mmCIF file of C-alpha atoms in Angstrom:
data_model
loop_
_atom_site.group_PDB
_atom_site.id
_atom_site.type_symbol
_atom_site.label_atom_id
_atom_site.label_comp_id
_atom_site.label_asym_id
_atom_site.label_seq_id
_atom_site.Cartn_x
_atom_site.Cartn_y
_atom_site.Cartn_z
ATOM 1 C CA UNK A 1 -49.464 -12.689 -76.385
ATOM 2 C CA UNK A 2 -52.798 -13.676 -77.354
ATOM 3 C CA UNK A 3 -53.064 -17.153 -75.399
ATOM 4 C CA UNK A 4 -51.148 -18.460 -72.362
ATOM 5 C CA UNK A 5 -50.905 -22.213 -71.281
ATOM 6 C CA UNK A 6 -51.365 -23.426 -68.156
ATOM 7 C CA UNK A 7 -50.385 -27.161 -66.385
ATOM 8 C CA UNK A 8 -51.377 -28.801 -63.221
ATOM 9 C CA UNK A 9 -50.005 -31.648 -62.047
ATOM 10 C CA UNK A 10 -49.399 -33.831 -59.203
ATOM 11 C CA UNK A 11 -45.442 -34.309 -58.661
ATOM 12 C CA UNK A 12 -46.319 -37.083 -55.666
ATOM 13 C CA UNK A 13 -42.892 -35.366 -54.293
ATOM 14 C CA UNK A 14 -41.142 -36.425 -57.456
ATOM 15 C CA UNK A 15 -41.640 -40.119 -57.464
ATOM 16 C CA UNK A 16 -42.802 -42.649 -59.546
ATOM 17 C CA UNK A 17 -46.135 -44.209 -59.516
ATOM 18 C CA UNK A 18 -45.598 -46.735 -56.599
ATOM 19 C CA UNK A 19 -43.120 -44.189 -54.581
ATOM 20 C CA UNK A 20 -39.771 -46.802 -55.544
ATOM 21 C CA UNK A 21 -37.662 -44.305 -57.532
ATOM 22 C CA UNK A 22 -36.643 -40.999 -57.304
ATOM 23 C CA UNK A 23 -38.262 -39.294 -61.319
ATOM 24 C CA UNK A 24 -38.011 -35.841 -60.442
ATOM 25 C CA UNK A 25 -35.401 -35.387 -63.637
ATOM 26 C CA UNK A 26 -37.207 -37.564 -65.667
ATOM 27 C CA UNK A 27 -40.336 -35.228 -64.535
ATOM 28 C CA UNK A 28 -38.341 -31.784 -65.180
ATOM 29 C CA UNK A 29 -37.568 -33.392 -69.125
ATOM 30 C CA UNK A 30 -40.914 -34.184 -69.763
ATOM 31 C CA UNK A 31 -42.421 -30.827 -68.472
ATOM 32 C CA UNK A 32 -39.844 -28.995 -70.623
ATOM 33 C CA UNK A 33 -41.025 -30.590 -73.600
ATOM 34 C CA UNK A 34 -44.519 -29.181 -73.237
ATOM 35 C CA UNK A 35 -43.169 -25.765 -72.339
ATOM 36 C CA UNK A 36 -46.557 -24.484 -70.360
ATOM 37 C CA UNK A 37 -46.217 -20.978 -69.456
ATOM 38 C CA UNK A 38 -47.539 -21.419 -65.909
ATOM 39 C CA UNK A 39 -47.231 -24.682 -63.621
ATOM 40 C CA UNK A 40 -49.652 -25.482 -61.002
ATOM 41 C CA UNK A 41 -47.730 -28.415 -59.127
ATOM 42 C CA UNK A 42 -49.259 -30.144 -55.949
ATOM 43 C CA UNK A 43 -46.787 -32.220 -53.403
ATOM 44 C CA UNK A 44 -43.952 -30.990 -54.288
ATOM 45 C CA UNK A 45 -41.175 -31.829 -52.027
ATOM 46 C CA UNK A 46 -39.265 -28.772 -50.301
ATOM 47 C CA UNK A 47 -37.000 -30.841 -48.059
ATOM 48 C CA UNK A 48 -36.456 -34.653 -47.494
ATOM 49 C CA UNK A 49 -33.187 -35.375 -45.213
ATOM 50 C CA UNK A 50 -32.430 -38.858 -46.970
ATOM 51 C CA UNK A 51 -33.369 -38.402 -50.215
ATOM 52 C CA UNK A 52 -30.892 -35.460 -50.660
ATOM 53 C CA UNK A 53 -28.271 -36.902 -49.870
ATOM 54 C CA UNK A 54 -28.640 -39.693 -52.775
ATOM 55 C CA UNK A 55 -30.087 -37.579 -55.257
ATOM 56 C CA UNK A 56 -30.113 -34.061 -57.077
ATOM 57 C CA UNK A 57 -33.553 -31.939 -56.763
ATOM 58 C CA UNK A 58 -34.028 -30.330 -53.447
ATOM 59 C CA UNK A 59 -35.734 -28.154 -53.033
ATOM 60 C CA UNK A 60 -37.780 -29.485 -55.663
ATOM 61 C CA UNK A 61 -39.769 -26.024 -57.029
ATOM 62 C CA UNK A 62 -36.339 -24.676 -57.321
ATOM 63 C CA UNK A 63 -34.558 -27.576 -59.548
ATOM 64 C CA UNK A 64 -37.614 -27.386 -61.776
ATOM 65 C CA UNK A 65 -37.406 -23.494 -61.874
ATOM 66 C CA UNK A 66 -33.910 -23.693 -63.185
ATOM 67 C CA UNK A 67 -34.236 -26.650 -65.429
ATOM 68 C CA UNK A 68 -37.406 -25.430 -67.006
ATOM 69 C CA UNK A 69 -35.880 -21.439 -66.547
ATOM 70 C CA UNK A 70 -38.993 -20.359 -64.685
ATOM 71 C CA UNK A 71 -39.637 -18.199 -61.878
ATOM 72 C CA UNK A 72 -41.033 -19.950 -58.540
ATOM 73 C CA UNK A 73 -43.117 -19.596 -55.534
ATOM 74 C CA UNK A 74 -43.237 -22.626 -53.080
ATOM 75 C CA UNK A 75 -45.866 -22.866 -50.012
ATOM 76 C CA UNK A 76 -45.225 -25.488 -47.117
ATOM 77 C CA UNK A 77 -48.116 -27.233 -46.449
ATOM 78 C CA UNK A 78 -47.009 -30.660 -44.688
ATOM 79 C CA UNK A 79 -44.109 -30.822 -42.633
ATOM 80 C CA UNK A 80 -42.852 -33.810 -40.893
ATOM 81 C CA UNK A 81 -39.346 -34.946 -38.993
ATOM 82 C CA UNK A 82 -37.317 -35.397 -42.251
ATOM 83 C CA UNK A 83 -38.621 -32.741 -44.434
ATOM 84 C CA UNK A 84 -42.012 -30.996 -46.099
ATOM 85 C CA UNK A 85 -43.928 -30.684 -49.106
ATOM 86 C CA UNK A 86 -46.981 -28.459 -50.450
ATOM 87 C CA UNK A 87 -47.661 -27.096 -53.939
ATOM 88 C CA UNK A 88 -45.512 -24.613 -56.310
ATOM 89 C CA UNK A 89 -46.376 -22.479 -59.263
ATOM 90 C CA UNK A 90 -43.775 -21.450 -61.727
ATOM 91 C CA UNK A 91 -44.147 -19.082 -64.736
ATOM 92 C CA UNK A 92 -42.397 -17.946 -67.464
ATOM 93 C CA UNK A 93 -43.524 -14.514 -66.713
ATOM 94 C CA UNK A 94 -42.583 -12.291 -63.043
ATOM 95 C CA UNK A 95 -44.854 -13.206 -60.261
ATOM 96 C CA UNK A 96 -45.716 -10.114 -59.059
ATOM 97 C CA UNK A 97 -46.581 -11.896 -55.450
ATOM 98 C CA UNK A 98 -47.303 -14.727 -53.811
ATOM 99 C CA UNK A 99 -49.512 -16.113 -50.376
ATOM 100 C CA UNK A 100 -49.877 -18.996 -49.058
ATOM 101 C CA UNK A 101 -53.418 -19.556 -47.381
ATOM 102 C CA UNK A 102 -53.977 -22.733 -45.438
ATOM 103 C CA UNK A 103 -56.628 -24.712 -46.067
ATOM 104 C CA UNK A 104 -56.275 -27.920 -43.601
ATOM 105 C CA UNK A 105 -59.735 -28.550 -42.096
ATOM 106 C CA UNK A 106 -58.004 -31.520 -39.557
ATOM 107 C CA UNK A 107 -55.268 -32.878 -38.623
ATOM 108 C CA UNK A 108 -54.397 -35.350 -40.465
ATOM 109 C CA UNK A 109 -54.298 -34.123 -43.951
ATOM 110 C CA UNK A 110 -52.295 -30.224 -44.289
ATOM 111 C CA UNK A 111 -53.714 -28.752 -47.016
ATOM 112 C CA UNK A 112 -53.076 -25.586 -48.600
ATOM 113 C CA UNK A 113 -53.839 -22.479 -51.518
ATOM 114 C CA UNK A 114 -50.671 -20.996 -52.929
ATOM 115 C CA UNK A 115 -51.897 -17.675 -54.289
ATOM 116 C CA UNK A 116 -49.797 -16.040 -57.126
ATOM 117 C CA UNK A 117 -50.255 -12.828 -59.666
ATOM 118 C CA UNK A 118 -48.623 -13.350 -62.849
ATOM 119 C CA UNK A 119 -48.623 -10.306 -65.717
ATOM 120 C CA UNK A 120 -48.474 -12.062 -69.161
ATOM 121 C CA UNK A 121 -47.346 -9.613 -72.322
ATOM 122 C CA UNK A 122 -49.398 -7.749 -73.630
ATOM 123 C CA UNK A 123 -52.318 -8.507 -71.367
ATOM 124 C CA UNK A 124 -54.535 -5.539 -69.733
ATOM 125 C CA UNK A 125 -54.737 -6.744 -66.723
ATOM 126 C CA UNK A 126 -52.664 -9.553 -64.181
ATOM 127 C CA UNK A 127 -53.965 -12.812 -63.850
ATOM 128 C CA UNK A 128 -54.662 -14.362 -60.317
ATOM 129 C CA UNK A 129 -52.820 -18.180 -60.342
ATOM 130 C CA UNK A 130 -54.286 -20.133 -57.245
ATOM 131 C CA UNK A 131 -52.601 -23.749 -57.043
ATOM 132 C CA UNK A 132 -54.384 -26.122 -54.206
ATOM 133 C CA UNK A 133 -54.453 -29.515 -52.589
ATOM 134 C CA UNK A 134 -57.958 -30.928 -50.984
ATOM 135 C CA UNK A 135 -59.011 -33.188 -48.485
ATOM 136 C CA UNK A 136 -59.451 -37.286 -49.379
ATOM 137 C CA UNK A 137 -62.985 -37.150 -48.071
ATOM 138 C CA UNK A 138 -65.663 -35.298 -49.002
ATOM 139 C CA UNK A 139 -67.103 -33.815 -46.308
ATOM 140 C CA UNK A 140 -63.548 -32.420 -45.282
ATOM 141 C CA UNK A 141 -63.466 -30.940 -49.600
ATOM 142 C CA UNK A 142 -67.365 -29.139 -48.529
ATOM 143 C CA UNK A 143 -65.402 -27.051 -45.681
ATOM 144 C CA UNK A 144 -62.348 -26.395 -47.885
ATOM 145 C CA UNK A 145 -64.583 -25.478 -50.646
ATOM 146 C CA UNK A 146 -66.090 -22.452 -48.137
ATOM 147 C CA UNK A 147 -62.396 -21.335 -46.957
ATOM 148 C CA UNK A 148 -61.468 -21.115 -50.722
ATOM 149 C CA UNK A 149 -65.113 -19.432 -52.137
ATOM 150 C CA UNK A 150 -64.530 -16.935 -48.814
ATOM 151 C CA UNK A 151 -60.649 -16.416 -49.840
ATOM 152 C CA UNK A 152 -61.867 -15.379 -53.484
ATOM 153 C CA UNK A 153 -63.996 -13.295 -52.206
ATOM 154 C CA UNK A 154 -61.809 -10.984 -49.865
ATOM 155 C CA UNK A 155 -58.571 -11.598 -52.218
ATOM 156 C CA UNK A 156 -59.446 -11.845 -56.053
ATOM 157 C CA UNK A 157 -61.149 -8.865 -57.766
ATOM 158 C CA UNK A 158 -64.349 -9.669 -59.421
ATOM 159 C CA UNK A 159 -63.128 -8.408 -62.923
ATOM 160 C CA UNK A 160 -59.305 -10.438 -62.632
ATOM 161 C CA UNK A 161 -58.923 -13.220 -64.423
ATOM 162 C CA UNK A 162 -58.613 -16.332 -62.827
ATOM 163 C CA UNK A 163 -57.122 -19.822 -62.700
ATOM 164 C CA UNK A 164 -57.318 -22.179 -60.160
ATOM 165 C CA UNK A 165 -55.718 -25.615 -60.900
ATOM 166 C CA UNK A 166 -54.819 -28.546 -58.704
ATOM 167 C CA UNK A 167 -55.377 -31.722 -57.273
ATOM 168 C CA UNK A 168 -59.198 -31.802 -56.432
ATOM 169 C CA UNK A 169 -59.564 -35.569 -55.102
ATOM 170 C CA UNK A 170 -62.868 -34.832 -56.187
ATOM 171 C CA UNK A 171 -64.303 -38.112 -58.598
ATOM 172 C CA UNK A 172 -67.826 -37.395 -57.964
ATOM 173 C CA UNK A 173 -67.518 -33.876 -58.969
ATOM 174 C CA UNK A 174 -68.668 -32.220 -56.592
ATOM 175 C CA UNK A 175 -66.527 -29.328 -56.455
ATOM 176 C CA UNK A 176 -68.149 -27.893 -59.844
ATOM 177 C CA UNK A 177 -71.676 -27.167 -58.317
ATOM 178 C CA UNK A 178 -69.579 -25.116 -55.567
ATOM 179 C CA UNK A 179 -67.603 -23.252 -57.548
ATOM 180 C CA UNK A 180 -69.861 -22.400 -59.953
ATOM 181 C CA UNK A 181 -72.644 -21.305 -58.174
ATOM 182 C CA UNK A 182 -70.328 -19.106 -56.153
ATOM 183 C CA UNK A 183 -67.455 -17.963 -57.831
ATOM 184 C CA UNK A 184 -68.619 -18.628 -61.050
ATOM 185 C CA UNK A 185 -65.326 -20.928 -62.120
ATOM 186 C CA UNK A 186 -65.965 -23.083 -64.704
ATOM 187 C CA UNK A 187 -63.742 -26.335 -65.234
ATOM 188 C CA UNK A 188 -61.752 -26.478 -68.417
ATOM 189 C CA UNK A 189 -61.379 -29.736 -69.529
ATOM 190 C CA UNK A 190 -65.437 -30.023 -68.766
ATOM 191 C CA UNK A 191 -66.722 -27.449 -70.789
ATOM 192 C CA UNK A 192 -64.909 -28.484 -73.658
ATOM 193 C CA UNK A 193 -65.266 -31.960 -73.621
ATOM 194 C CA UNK A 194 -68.319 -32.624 -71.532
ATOM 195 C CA UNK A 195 -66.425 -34.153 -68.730
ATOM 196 C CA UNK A 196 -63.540 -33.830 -66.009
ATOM 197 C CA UNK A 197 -59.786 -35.306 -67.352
ATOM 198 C CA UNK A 198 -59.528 -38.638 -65.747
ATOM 199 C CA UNK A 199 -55.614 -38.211 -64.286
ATOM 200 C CA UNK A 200 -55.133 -40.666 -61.997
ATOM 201 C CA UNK A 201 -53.662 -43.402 -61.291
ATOM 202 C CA UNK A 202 -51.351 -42.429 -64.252
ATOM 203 C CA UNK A 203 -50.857 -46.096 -65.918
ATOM 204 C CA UNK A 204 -54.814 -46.430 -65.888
ATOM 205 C CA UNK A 205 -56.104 -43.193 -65.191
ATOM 206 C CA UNK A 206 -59.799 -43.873 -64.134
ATOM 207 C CA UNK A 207 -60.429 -41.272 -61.513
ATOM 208 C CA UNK A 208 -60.912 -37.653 -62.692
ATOM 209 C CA UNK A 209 -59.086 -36.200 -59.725
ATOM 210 C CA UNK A 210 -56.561 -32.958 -61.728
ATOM 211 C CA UNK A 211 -58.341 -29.582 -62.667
ATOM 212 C CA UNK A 212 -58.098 -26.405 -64.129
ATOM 213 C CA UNK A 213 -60.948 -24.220 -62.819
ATOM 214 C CA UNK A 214 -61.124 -20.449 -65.052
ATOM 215 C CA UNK A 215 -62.633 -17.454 -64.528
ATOM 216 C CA UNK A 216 -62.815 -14.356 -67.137
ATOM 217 C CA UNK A 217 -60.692 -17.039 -69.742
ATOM 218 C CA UNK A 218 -62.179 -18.636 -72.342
ATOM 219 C CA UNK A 219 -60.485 -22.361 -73.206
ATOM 220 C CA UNK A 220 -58.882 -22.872 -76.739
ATOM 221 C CA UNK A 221 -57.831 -26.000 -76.132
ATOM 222 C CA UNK A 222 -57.229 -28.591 -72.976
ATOM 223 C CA UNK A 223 -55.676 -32.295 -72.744
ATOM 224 C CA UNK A 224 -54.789 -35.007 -70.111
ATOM 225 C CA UNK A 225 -51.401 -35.732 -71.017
ATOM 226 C CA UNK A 226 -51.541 -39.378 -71.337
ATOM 227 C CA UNK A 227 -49.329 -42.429 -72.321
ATOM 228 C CA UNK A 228 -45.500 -42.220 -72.197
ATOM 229 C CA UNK A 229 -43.292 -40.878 -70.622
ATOM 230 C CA UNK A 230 -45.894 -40.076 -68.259
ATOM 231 C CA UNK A 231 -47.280 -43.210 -66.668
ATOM 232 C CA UNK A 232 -44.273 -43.949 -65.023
ATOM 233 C CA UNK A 233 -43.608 -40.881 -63.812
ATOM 234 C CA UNK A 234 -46.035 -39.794 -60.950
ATOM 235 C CA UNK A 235 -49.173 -41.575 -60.350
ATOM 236 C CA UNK A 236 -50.802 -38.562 -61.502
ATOM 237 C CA UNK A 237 -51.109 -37.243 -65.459
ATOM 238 C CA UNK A 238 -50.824 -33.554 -65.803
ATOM 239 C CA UNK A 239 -53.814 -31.638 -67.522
ATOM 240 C CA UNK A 240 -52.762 -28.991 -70.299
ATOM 241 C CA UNK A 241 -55.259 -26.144 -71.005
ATOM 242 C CA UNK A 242 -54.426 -22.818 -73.643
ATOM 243 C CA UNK A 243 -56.607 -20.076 -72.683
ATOM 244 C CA UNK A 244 -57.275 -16.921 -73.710
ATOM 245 C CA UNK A 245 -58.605 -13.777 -72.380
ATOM 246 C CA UNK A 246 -62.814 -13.892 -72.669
ATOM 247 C CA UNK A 247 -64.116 -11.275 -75.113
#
């Protein structure tokens, strides 16, 4: 396998745009159409104690896993009376583990870094998969930004590969000059077209919010998926990258 594909995307717990209707198997037909080796999904809903009982999809990581026959890791971020969410990664290939790190800097917004090692064929090496969530505001995203460049640090060897995808809620970019300079991640949408994927909100996406930071990868190709089915699916777009091990 010379090339692996890799999705982020915003489920906003697996309703449409304005949060009237459950889409979550609308969602899990459109995702298996693009077939993406790894999934990097942000507010995905674990538990919700009415919506369950109306509707097929709970946990959610889990009816995606089976309907797009992946393997998944979930990590509970928010948690409230009638249920939680947080993010998910699935992959087509074993995840050899998986660690969820918090990153919630208040108490209003839980935030948090799910952590996963996949081992695609034929590669020499694993590949670290790091799905997050940041803060609304940006001087909440500067603190999270230190918690994630000191959790690289102590976690992710210098010589792995790297992803880290997610919802950034970053549309002044700041998050680029941080995680450059420090870890040395470079976006992928960026460097091959110059600027971020504007994802959001999904029926006129404006805001450049979705990423797909790399390390050690080199980008083949990357694309917001725009358009139907998926503007009236989440409020989010997902962003599509194929990367390849760097020479």
């Amino acid at each position: 396998m010379n090339s692996i594909s890799v999705l982020t995307y915003n489920l906003h717990k697996g309703m449409s745009p304005l949060g009237g209707s459950v889409r979550l198997s609308q969602m899990a037909a459109a995702l298996q159409q693009l077939d993406a080796d790894v999934l990097c999904l942000q507010e995905v809903q674990g538990r919700h104690q009415r919506r369950q009982l109306r509707h097929d999809g709970w946990p959610q990581h889990d009816y995606l896993a089976t309907a797009l026959a992946r393997q998944a890791c979930y990590g509970m971020n928010a948690r409230y009376d009638h249920g939680h969410h947080g993010n998910a990664v699935l992959a087509r290939f074993p995840l050899a583990m998986a660690a969820n790190h918090d990153l919630s800097v208040n108490r209003l917004e839980q935030r948090g870094l799910l952590h996963t090692v996949v081992q695609p064929p034929g590669w020499p090496q694993p590949l670290a998969c790091l799905c997050g969530h940041f803060n609304l505001l940006a001087h909440d995203r500067r603190r999270q930004y230190r918690v994630l460049l000191d959790y690289l640090a102590q976690h992710v060897p210098p010589d792995m590969p790297l992803i880290l995808a997610g919802d950034f809620n970053d549309w002044r970019s700041e998050a680029d000059r941080h995680l450059l300079a420090e870890g040395g991640l470079q976006e992928a949408h960026a460097s091959v077209h110059g600027r971020h994927a504007r994802s959001f909100p999904s029926g006129l996406p404006l805001l450049p919010l979705d990423r797909i930071y790399i390390r050690g990868l080199h980008v083949a190709e990357v694309t917001v998926c725009r358009g139907a089915p998926w503007s009236a699916l989440s409020d989010h777009l997902p962003v599509l990258a194929r990367l390849q091990l760097a020479s």
